[in-house]
């Protein structure tokens, strides 16, 4: 692990904090993305020596903010039409976008301390403190959910939705509370109302997976219905799979996953890799914040690559 990786939060990677973009993706990567966090856009070219001095400074400082601000890099030689539209007259040029609009910028290379002051100014102008407060409120709502206080958690996420209607974390948290409160119609309405690009977000993918898991849980029996038969027929993978589903339905995630891992270990190709695929679906539903997710990924990798 390098030094940059070590200061990035568990939900962030360098790839989604710093990225290259182009004319076709500019609206999604900058305009739309800046409605959530401020975006710095670094306009550069390969022949530009000052660009090569500035870009590493921008990257270092942006990474230090752990996802609260992001950097998009645009090669002006490959995106001349976009550069003309934005009236880029010298390189390097950096624009800061927030809520879909440019809010500040500068041209030419600057020393690190000056770039740091510029980013601090952008964070202040875009309500950086507000973002921190929002994250804290989301964590408090998630804590209520994890403690199975679903009604208070729902109320907390509902209040947050009134402030940030397009925040995928909040939407997913709200939807998961609805699922746990057996308000299926409202979950369906919520999912159907999402824009298509939101469906590819990891938080929404987790919500959809949890919704499917809860539907399957209603069809599962109790573990007691299968334990004796599985003990008597340890190589009957279909029986073991049903036992796993029954454990999951009774919220015994570890037992359920262990039986699925057993199937993978005994016969990876059973039913077109059905057990492994089920594990992946479950981990998507549980989300990366659940301690059982990395633990199970490690166990699965150990089985597959042993």
Tab-separated table of C-alpha atoms in Angstrom:
chain	number	residue	atom	x	y	z
A	1	UNK	CA	0.000	0.000	0.000
A	2	UNK	CA	1.423	3.421	-0.890
A	3	UNK	CA	1.112	6.605	1.149
A	4	UNK	CA	-1.725	7.955	-0.979
A	5	UNK	CA	-3.822	4.828	-0.481
A	6	UNK	CA	-3.353	4.949	3.282
A	7	UNK	CA	-5.149	8.291	3.676
A	8	UNK	CA	-8.154	7.401	1.553
A	9	UNK	CA	-11.289	6.242	3.353
A	10	UNK	CA	-12.628	2.716	2.939
A	11	UNK	CA	-15.324	3.921	0.571
A	12	UNK	CA	-12.953	5.819	-1.698
A	13	UNK	CA	-10.255	4.800	-4.158
A	14	UNK	CA	-7.871	6.973	-6.142
A	15	UNK	CA	-9.814	5.990	-9.269
A	16	UNK	CA	-13.034	7.684	-8.123
A	17	UNK	CA	-11.281	10.726	-6.634
A	18	UNK	CA	-9.013	11.452	-9.609
A	19	UNK	CA	-9.978	10.574	-13.184
A	20	UNK	CA	-9.395	11.476	-16.812
A	21	UNK	CA	-12.371	12.673	-18.813
A	22	UNK	CA	-13.248	13.964	-22.261
A	23	UNK	CA	-15.810	15.992	-24.170
A	24	UNK	CA	-18.381	13.165	-24.240
A	25	UNK	CA	-18.186	12.507	-20.481
A	26	UNK	CA	-17.702	16.090	-19.284
A	27	UNK	CA	-21.351	16.589	-18.361
A	28	UNK	CA	-21.481	13.402	-16.256
A	29	UNK	CA	-17.993	13.673	-14.744
A	30	UNK	CA	-18.065	17.388	-13.979
A	31	UNK	CA	-21.467	19.078	-14.262
A	32	UNK	CA	-23.541	16.301	-12.689
A	33	UNK	CA	-20.852	15.132	-10.267
A	34	UNK	CA	-20.357	18.677	-8.958
A	35	UNK	CA	-23.914	18.637	-7.646
A	36	UNK	CA	-22.619	16.339	-4.893
A	37	UNK	CA	-19.017	17.478	-4.281
A	38	UNK	CA	-16.831	20.246	-5.719
A	39	UNK	CA	-14.875	19.191	-8.808
A	40	UNK	CA	-11.523	20.589	-9.899
A	41	UNK	CA	-10.887	20.369	-13.638
A	42	UNK	CA	-7.252	20.356	-14.698
A	43	UNK	CA	-6.809	21.347	-18.355
A	44	UNK	CA	-3.386	20.173	-19.540
A	45	UNK	CA	-1.377	19.027	-22.546
A	46	UNK	CA	1.559	16.660	-22.916
A	47	UNK	CA	3.828	19.389	-24.323
A	48	UNK	CA	3.097	21.725	-21.380
A	49	UNK	CA	5.979	21.652	-18.863
A	50	UNK	CA	4.152	23.733	-16.180
A	51	UNK	CA	1.251	21.253	-16.421
A	52	UNK	CA	3.603	18.450	-15.413
A	53	UNK	CA	4.594	20.473	-12.347
A	54	UNK	CA	1.042	21.403	-11.331
A	55	UNK	CA	-0.848	18.124	-11.844
A	56	UNK	CA	1.051	16.092	-9.167
A	57	UNK	CA	0.441	18.919	-6.677
A	58	UNK	CA	-3.285	18.911	-7.448
A	59	UNK	CA	-3.440	15.135	-7.121
A	60	UNK	CA	-1.639	15.106	-3.771
A	61	UNK	CA	-3.836	17.826	-2.249
A	62	UNK	CA	-7.117	16.410	-3.599
A	63	UNK	CA	-6.323	12.930	-2.244
A	64	UNK	CA	-5.776	14.459	1.197
A	65	UNK	CA	-9.432	15.554	1.246
A	66	UNK	CA	-10.517	11.879	1.094
A	67	UNK	CA	-13.267	12.300	-1.488
A	68	UNK	CA	-14.685	15.636	-0.302
A	69	UNK	CA	-13.344	17.192	-3.509
A	70	UNK	CA	-12.466	15.437	-6.763
A	71	UNK	CA	-10.102	16.054	-9.670
A	72	UNK	CA	-10.933	15.583	-13.357
A	73	UNK	CA	-8.125	15.890	-15.904
A	74	UNK	CA	-8.773	17.009	-19.485
A	75	UNK	CA	-6.174	16.615	-22.241
A	76	UNK	CA	-6.793	19.752	-24.329
A	77	UNK	CA	-5.079	18.306	-27.408
A	78	UNK	CA	-7.616	15.495	-27.544
A	79	UNK	CA	-10.569	17.697	-26.551
A	80	UNK	CA	-10.048	20.905	-28.490
A	81	UNK	CA	-13.758	21.610	-28.998
A	82	UNK	CA	-14.399	21.464	-25.239
A	83	UNK	CA	-11.378	23.695	-24.577
A	84	UNK	CA	-12.717	26.275	-27.015
A	85	UNK	CA	-16.188	26.172	-25.468
A	86	UNK	CA	-14.714	26.837	-22.020
A	87	UNK	CA	-12.377	29.508	-23.426
A	88	UNK	CA	-9.177	27.850	-22.243
A	89	UNK	CA	-6.520	30.295	-23.466
A	90	UNK	CA	-3.397	29.134	-21.608
A	91	UNK	CA	-2.116	26.010	-19.895
A	92	UNK	CA	-2.348	24.807	-17.291
A	93	UNK	CA	-5.811	26.097	-16.395
A	94	UNK	CA	-7.824	24.862	-13.434
A	95	UNK	CA	-11.547	25.450	-12.980
A	96	UNK	CA	-13.532	24.614	-9.868
A	97	UNK	CA	-17.137	23.505	-10.389
A	98	UNK	CA	-19.878	23.198	-7.798
A	99	UNK	CA	-23.612	22.606	-8.248
A	100	UNK	CA	-23.102	22.450	-12.002
A	101	UNK	CA	-21.405	25.842	-12.302
A	102	UNK	CA	-17.790	27.114	-12.376
A	103	UNK	CA	-17.128	28.969	-9.117
A	104	UNK	CA	-13.399	29.771	-9.320
A	105	UNK	CA	-10.228	29.088	-11.289
A	106	UNK	CA	-6.663	30.012	-12.105
A	107	UNK	CA	-4.131	29.725	-14.939
A	108	UNK	CA	-0.456	28.888	-14.797
A	109	UNK	CA	1.551	26.746	-12.404
A	110	UNK	CA	1.483	27.725	-8.735
A	111	UNK	CA	3.485	26.518	-5.721
A	112	UNK	CA	1.868	23.947	-3.479
A	113	UNK	CA	0.989	26.391	-0.693
A	114	UNK	CA	-0.886	28.627	-3.165
A	115	UNK	CA	-2.752	25.661	-4.656
A	116	UNK	CA	-3.637	24.569	-1.122
A	117	UNK	CA	-5.087	28.033	-0.404
A	118	UNK	CA	-7.092	27.862	-3.645
A	119	UNK	CA	-8.585	24.454	-2.755
A	120	UNK	CA	-9.370	25.639	0.772
A	121	UNK	CA	-11.194	28.635	-0.725
A	122	UNK	CA	-13.173	26.316	-3.022
A	123	UNK	CA	-14.104	24.058	-0.111
A	124	UNK	CA	-15.314	27.036	1.892
A	125	UNK	CA	-17.327	28.393	-1.047
A	126	UNK	CA	-18.950	24.995	-1.639
A	127	UNK	CA	-19.871	24.460	1.998
A	128	UNK	CA	-17.181	21.935	2.907
A	129	UNK	CA	-18.222	22.028	6.555
A	130	UNK	CA	-21.775	21.292	5.507
A	131	UNK	CA	-20.571	18.165	3.707
A	132	UNK	CA	-18.833	16.978	6.875
A	133	UNK	CA	-21.995	17.562	8.892
A	134	UNK	CA	-24.024	15.667	6.299
A	135	UNK	CA	-21.643	12.680	6.462
A	136	UNK	CA	-21.919	12.675	10.237
A	137	UNK	CA	-25.727	12.698	10.043
A	138	UNK	CA	-25.667	9.815	7.553
A	139	UNK	CA	-23.400	7.826	9.895
A	140	UNK	CA	-25.817	8.412	12.777
A	141	UNK	CA	-28.764	7.224	10.665
A	142	UNK	CA	-26.800	4.145	9.553
A	143	UNK	CA	-25.965	3.390	13.182
A	144	UNK	CA	-29.686	3.340	14.001
A	145	UNK	CA	-30.258	0.981	11.065
A	146	UNK	CA	-27.415	-1.352	12.105
A	147	UNK	CA	-28.853	-1.448	15.622
A	148	UNK	CA	-32.192	-2.533	14.065
A	149	UNK	CA	-33.963	0.668	15.128
A	150	UNK	CA	-35.601	0.783	11.727
A	151	UNK	CA	-38.379	3.323	12.391
A	152	UNK	CA	-36.067	5.992	13.896
A	153	UNK	CA	-33.534	5.267	11.131
A	154	UNK	CA	-36.233	5.751	8.503
A	155	UNK	CA	-37.173	9.111	10.021
A	156	UNK	CA	-33.508	10.159	10.067
A	157	UNK	CA	-32.962	9.197	6.419
A	158	UNK	CA	-36.249	10.877	5.469
A	159	UNK	CA	-35.045	14.163	6.982
A	160	UNK	CA	-31.741	13.841	5.145
A	161	UNK	CA	-33.559	13.217	1.852
A	162	UNK	CA	-35.255	16.594	2.179
A	163	UNK	CA	-31.768	18.157	2.202
A	164	UNK	CA	-29.983	15.927	-0.327
A	165	UNK	CA	-32.519	14.231	-2.594
A	166	UNK	CA	-29.888	12.827	-4.998
A	167	UNK	CA	-27.460	11.386	-2.464
A	168	UNK	CA	-27.247	7.647	-3.184
A	169	UNK	CA	-26.176	6.789	0.382
A	170	UNK	CA	-29.268	8.475	1.790
A	171	UNK	CA	-31.589	6.950	-0.809
A	172	UNK	CA	-30.174	3.473	-0.135
A	173	UNK	CA	-30.451	3.902	3.634
A	174	UNK	CA	-34.051	5.069	3.331
A	175	UNK	CA	-34.895	2.148	1.037
A	176	UNK	CA	-33.271	-0.425	3.325
A	177	UNK	CA	-35.351	0.840	6.243
A	178	UNK	CA	-38.495	0.452	4.135
A	179	UNK	CA	-37.465	-3.124	3.316
A	180	UNK	CA	-36.941	-4.010	6.982
A	181	UNK	CA	-40.306	-2.453	7.842
A	182	UNK	CA	-41.995	-4.628	5.156
A	183	UNK	CA	-43.158	-1.608	3.139
A	184	UNK	CA	-42.608	-3.356	-0.185
A	185	UNK	CA	-44.812	-1.076	-2.303
A	186	UNK	CA	-42.858	1.979	-1.197
A	187	UNK	CA	-39.570	0.230	-1.999
A	188	UNK	CA	-40.819	-0.540	-5.507
A	189	UNK	CA	-41.957	3.059	-5.966
A	190	UNK	CA	-38.585	4.336	-4.740
A	191	UNK	CA	-36.593	2.127	-7.119
A	192	UNK	CA	-38.816	2.876	-10.104
A	193	UNK	CA	-38.387	6.599	-9.509
A	194	UNK	CA	-34.594	6.511	-9.724
A	195	UNK	CA	-32.802	7.826	-12.797
A	196	UNK	CA	-31.064	5.156	-14.878
A	197	UNK	CA	-27.539	6.404	-14.114
A	198	UNK	CA	-28.276	6.074	-10.376
A	199	UNK	CA	-28.915	2.336	-10.751
A	200	UNK	CA	-25.191	1.774	-11.365
A	201	UNK	CA	-24.234	3.359	-8.048
A	202	UNK	CA	-22.818	0.843	-5.539
A	203	UNK	CA	-25.193	1.998	-2.777
A	204	UNK	CA	-28.242	1.484	-5.008
A	205	UNK	CA	-26.890	-1.878	-6.221
A	206	UNK	CA	-26.718	-2.899	-2.550
A	207	UNK	CA	-30.305	-1.714	-2.012
A	208	UNK	CA	-31.587	-3.700	-5.007
A	209	UNK	CA	-29.685	-6.799	-3.846
A	210	UNK	CA	-31.109	-6.512	-0.320
A	211	UNK	CA	-34.613	-6.145	-1.748
A	212	UNK	CA	-34.200	-9.360	-3.739
A	213	UNK	CA	-32.732	-11.127	-0.713
A	214	UNK	CA	-35.722	-10.177	1.439
A	215	UNK	CA	-38.106	-11.485	-1.227
A	216	UNK	CA	-36.250	-14.805	-1.305
A	217	UNK	CA	-36.187	-14.969	2.490
A	218	UNK	CA	-39.982	-15.045	2.568
A	219	UNK	CA	-39.918	-18.242	0.503
A	220	UNK	CA	-37.281	-19.974	2.632
A	221	UNK	CA	-38.137	-22.402	5.417
A	222	UNK	CA	-36.497	-22.699	8.830
A	223	UNK	CA	-33.041	-24.259	9.346
A	224	UNK	CA	-34.587	-27.053	11.422
A	225	UNK	CA	-36.385	-28.301	8.302
A	226	UNK	CA	-33.076	-29.085	6.579
A	227	UNK	CA	-30.351	-29.683	9.184
A	228	UNK	CA	-31.021	-33.409	9.743
A	229	UNK	CA	-31.197	-34.171	6.026
A	230	UNK	CA	-28.013	-32.201	5.276
A	231	UNK	CA	-26.158	-34.041	8.054
A	232	UNK	CA	-27.322	-37.328	6.559
A	233	UNK	CA	-26.520	-36.249	2.988
A	234	UNK	CA	-23.504	-33.904	3.194
A	235	UNK	CA	-22.919	-34.010	-0.578
A	236	UNK	CA	-26.479	-33.038	-1.482
A	237	UNK	CA	-25.732	-29.461	-2.533
A	238	UNK	CA	-29.343	-28.586	-3.247
A	239	UNK	CA	-30.317	-29.430	0.341
A	240	UNK	CA	-27.331	-27.485	1.692
A	241	UNK	CA	-28.246	-24.506	-0.496
A	242	UNK	CA	-31.784	-24.520	0.948
A	243	UNK	CA	-30.339	-24.749	4.460
A	244	UNK	CA	-28.150	-21.718	3.690
A	245	UNK	CA	-31.202	-19.777	2.500
A	246	UNK	CA	-33.075	-20.750	5.652
A	247	UNK	CA	-30.237	-19.477	7.856
A	248	UNK	CA	-30.149	-16.233	5.889
A	249	UNK	CA	-33.910	-15.830	6.238
A	250	UNK	CA	-33.528	-16.163	10.012
A	251	UNK	CA	-30.812	-13.454	9.886
A	252	UNK	CA	-28.018	-15.906	10.679
A	253	UNK	CA	-25.737	-14.590	7.948
A	254	UNK	CA	-22.544	-16.326	9.023
A	255	UNK	CA	-24.078	-19.840	9.096
A	256	UNK	CA	-25.759	-19.254	5.746
A	257	UNK	CA	-22.565	-18.018	4.104
A	258	UNK	CA	-20.515	-20.854	5.594
A	259	UNK	CA	-22.812	-23.450	3.990
A	260	UNK	CA	-22.571	-21.670	0.638
A	261	UNK	CA	-18.777	-21.620	0.960
A	262	UNK	CA	-18.877	-25.334	1.710
A	263	UNK	CA	-20.680	-25.944	-1.599
A	264	UNK	CA	-18.095	-23.874	-3.481
A	265	UNK	CA	-15.305	-25.852	-1.819
A	266	UNK	CA	-16.894	-29.228	-2.602
A	267	UNK	CA	-18.037	-28.465	-6.156
A	268	UNK	CA	-17.292	-25.071	-7.668
A	269	UNK	CA	-19.203	-25.877	-10.870
A	270	UNK	CA	-22.404	-27.059	-9.195
A	271	UNK	CA	-25.461	-25.613	-10.944
A	272	UNK	CA	-23.360	-23.215	-13.048
A	273	UNK	CA	-21.470	-21.787	-10.056
A	274	UNK	CA	-24.740	-21.093	-8.252
A	275	UNK	CA	-23.318	-20.996	-4.723
A	276	UNK	CA	-20.522	-18.533	-5.542
A	277	UNK	CA	-22.929	-16.268	-7.431
A	278	UNK	CA	-25.271	-16.319	-4.453
A	279	UNK	CA	-22.420	-15.284	-2.159
A	280	UNK	CA	-21.579	-12.320	-4.412
A	281	UNK	CA	-25.239	-11.232	-4.440
A	282	UNK	CA	-25.350	-11.453	-0.642
A	283	UNK	CA	-22.195	-9.395	-0.170
A	284	UNK	CA	-23.639	-6.718	-2.446
A	285	UNK	CA	-26.743	-6.677	-0.278
A	286	UNK	CA	-24.797	-6.530	2.999
A	287	UNK	CA	-22.519	-3.761	1.698
A	288	UNK	CA	-18.845	-3.071	2.322
A	289	UNK	CA	-19.506	-1.601	5.771
A	290	UNK	CA	-20.656	-4.965	7.118
A	291	UNK	CA	-17.632	-6.734	8.715
A	292	UNK	CA	-18.834	-10.052	7.312
A	293	UNK	CA	-18.284	-8.823	3.733
A	294	UNK	CA	-14.456	-8.573	3.670
A	295	UNK	CA	-14.231	-11.645	5.893
A	296	UNK	CA	-16.277	-13.700	3.425
A	297	UNK	CA	-14.431	-12.329	0.391
A	298	UNK	CA	-11.185	-13.552	1.964
A	299	UNK	CA	-12.627	-17.010	2.641
A	300	UNK	CA	-14.001	-17.242	-0.913
A	301	UNK	CA	-10.690	-16.187	-2.447
A	302	UNK	CA	-8.864	-18.728	-0.328
A	303	UNK	CA	-11.141	-21.519	-1.603
A	304	UNK	CA	-11.009	-20.446	-5.252
A	305	UNK	CA	-7.242	-19.929	-5.422
A	306	UNK	CA	-6.166	-22.801	-3.186
